[in-house]
PDB file of C-alpha atoms in Angstrom:
ATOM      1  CA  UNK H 234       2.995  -2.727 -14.156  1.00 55.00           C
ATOM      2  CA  UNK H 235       5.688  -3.607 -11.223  1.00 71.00           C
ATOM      3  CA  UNK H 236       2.863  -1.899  -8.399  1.00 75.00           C
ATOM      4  CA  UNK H 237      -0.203  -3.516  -9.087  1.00 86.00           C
ATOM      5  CA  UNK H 238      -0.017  -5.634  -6.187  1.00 90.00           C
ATOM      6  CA  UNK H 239       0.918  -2.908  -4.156  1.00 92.00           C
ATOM      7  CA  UNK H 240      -2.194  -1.259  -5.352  1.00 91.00           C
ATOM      8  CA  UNK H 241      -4.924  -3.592  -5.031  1.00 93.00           C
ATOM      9  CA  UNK H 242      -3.628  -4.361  -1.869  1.00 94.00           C
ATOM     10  CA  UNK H 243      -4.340  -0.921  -1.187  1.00 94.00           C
ATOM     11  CA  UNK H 244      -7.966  -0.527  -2.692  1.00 91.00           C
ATOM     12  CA  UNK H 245      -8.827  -3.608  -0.383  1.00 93.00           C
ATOM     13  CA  UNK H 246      -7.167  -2.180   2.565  1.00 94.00           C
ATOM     14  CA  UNK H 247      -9.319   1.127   2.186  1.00 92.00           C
ATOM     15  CA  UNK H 248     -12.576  -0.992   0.829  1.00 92.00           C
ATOM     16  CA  UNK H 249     -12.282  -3.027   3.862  1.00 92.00           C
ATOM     17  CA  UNK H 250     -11.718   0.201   6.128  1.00 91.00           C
ATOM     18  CA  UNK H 251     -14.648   2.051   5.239  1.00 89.00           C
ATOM     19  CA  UNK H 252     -17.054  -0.992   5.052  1.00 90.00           C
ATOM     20  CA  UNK H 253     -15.985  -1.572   8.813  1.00 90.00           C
ATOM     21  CA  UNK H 254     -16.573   2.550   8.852  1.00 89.00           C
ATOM     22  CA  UNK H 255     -19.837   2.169   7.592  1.00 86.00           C
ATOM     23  CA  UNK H 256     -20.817  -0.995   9.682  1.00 87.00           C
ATOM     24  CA  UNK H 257     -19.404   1.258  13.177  1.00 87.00           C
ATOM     25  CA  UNK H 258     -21.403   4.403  12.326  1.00 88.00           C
ATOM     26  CA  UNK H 259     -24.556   1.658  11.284  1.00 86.00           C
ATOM     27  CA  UNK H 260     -24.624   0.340  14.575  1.00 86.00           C
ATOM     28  CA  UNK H 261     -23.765   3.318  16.055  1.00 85.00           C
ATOM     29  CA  UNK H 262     -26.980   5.048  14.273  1.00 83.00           C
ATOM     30  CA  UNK H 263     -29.274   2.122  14.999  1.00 83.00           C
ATOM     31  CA  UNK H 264     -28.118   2.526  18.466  1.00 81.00           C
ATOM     32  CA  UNK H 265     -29.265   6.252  18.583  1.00 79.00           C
ATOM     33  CA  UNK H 266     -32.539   5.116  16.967  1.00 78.00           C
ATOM     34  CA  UNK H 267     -33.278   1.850  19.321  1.00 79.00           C
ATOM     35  CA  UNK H 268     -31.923   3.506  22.463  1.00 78.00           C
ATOM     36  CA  UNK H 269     -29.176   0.655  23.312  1.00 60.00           C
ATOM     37  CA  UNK H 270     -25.705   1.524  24.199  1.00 55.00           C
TER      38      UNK H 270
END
Protein backbone atom coordinates (compact mmCIF):
# COMPACT_ATOMS: atom_id res chain seq x y z
CA UNK A 1 0.00 0.00 0.00
CA UNK A 2 1.10 3.83 -0.87
CA UNK A 3 0.58 4.72 3.35
CA UNK A 4 2.45 2.26 5.04
CA UNK A 5 5.13 4.51 5.86
CA UNK A 6 2.85 6.99 6.88
CA UNK A 7 1.48 4.43 9.21
CA UNK A 8 4.23 2.90 10.97
CA UNK A 9 5.50 6.14 11.38
CA UNK A 10 2.47 6.66 13.22
CA UNK A 11 2.32 3.42 15.47
CA UNK A 12 5.95 4.50 16.57
CA UNK A 13 5.01 8.00 17.15
CA UNK A 14 2.09 6.83 19.56
CA UNK A 15 4.32 3.65 20.93
CA UNK A 16 6.94 6.08 21.75
CA UNK A 17 4.28 8.60 23.33
CA UNK A 18 2.77 6.41 25.72
CA UNK A 19 6.02 4.58 26.77
CA UNK A 20 7.29 8.20 27.73
CA UNK A 21 3.44 8.34 29.31
CA UNK A 22 4.03 5.42 31.19
CA UNK A 23 7.71 6.24 32.25
CA UNK A 24 6.14 10.14 33.53
CA UNK A 25 3.24 8.65 35.53
CA UNK A 26 6.13 5.72 36.81
CA UNK A 27 8.18 8.24 38.25
CA UNK A 28 5.53 10.25 39.11
CA UNK A 29 3.97 7.16 41.23
CA UNK A 30 7.31 6.15 42.70
CA UNK A 31 7.55 9.68 43.69
CA UNK A 32 4.19 9.52 45.66
CA UNK A 33 5.42 6.23 47.17
CA UNK A 34 9.22 7.39 48.14
CA UNK A 35 8.15 10.90 49.13
CA UNK A 36 10.65 12.85 46.60
CA UNK A 37 9.47 15.63 44.49
Amino acid sequence: MHQKPQLLRFLVTSRFLVTRAGIDSGNRLSGIIFGLP
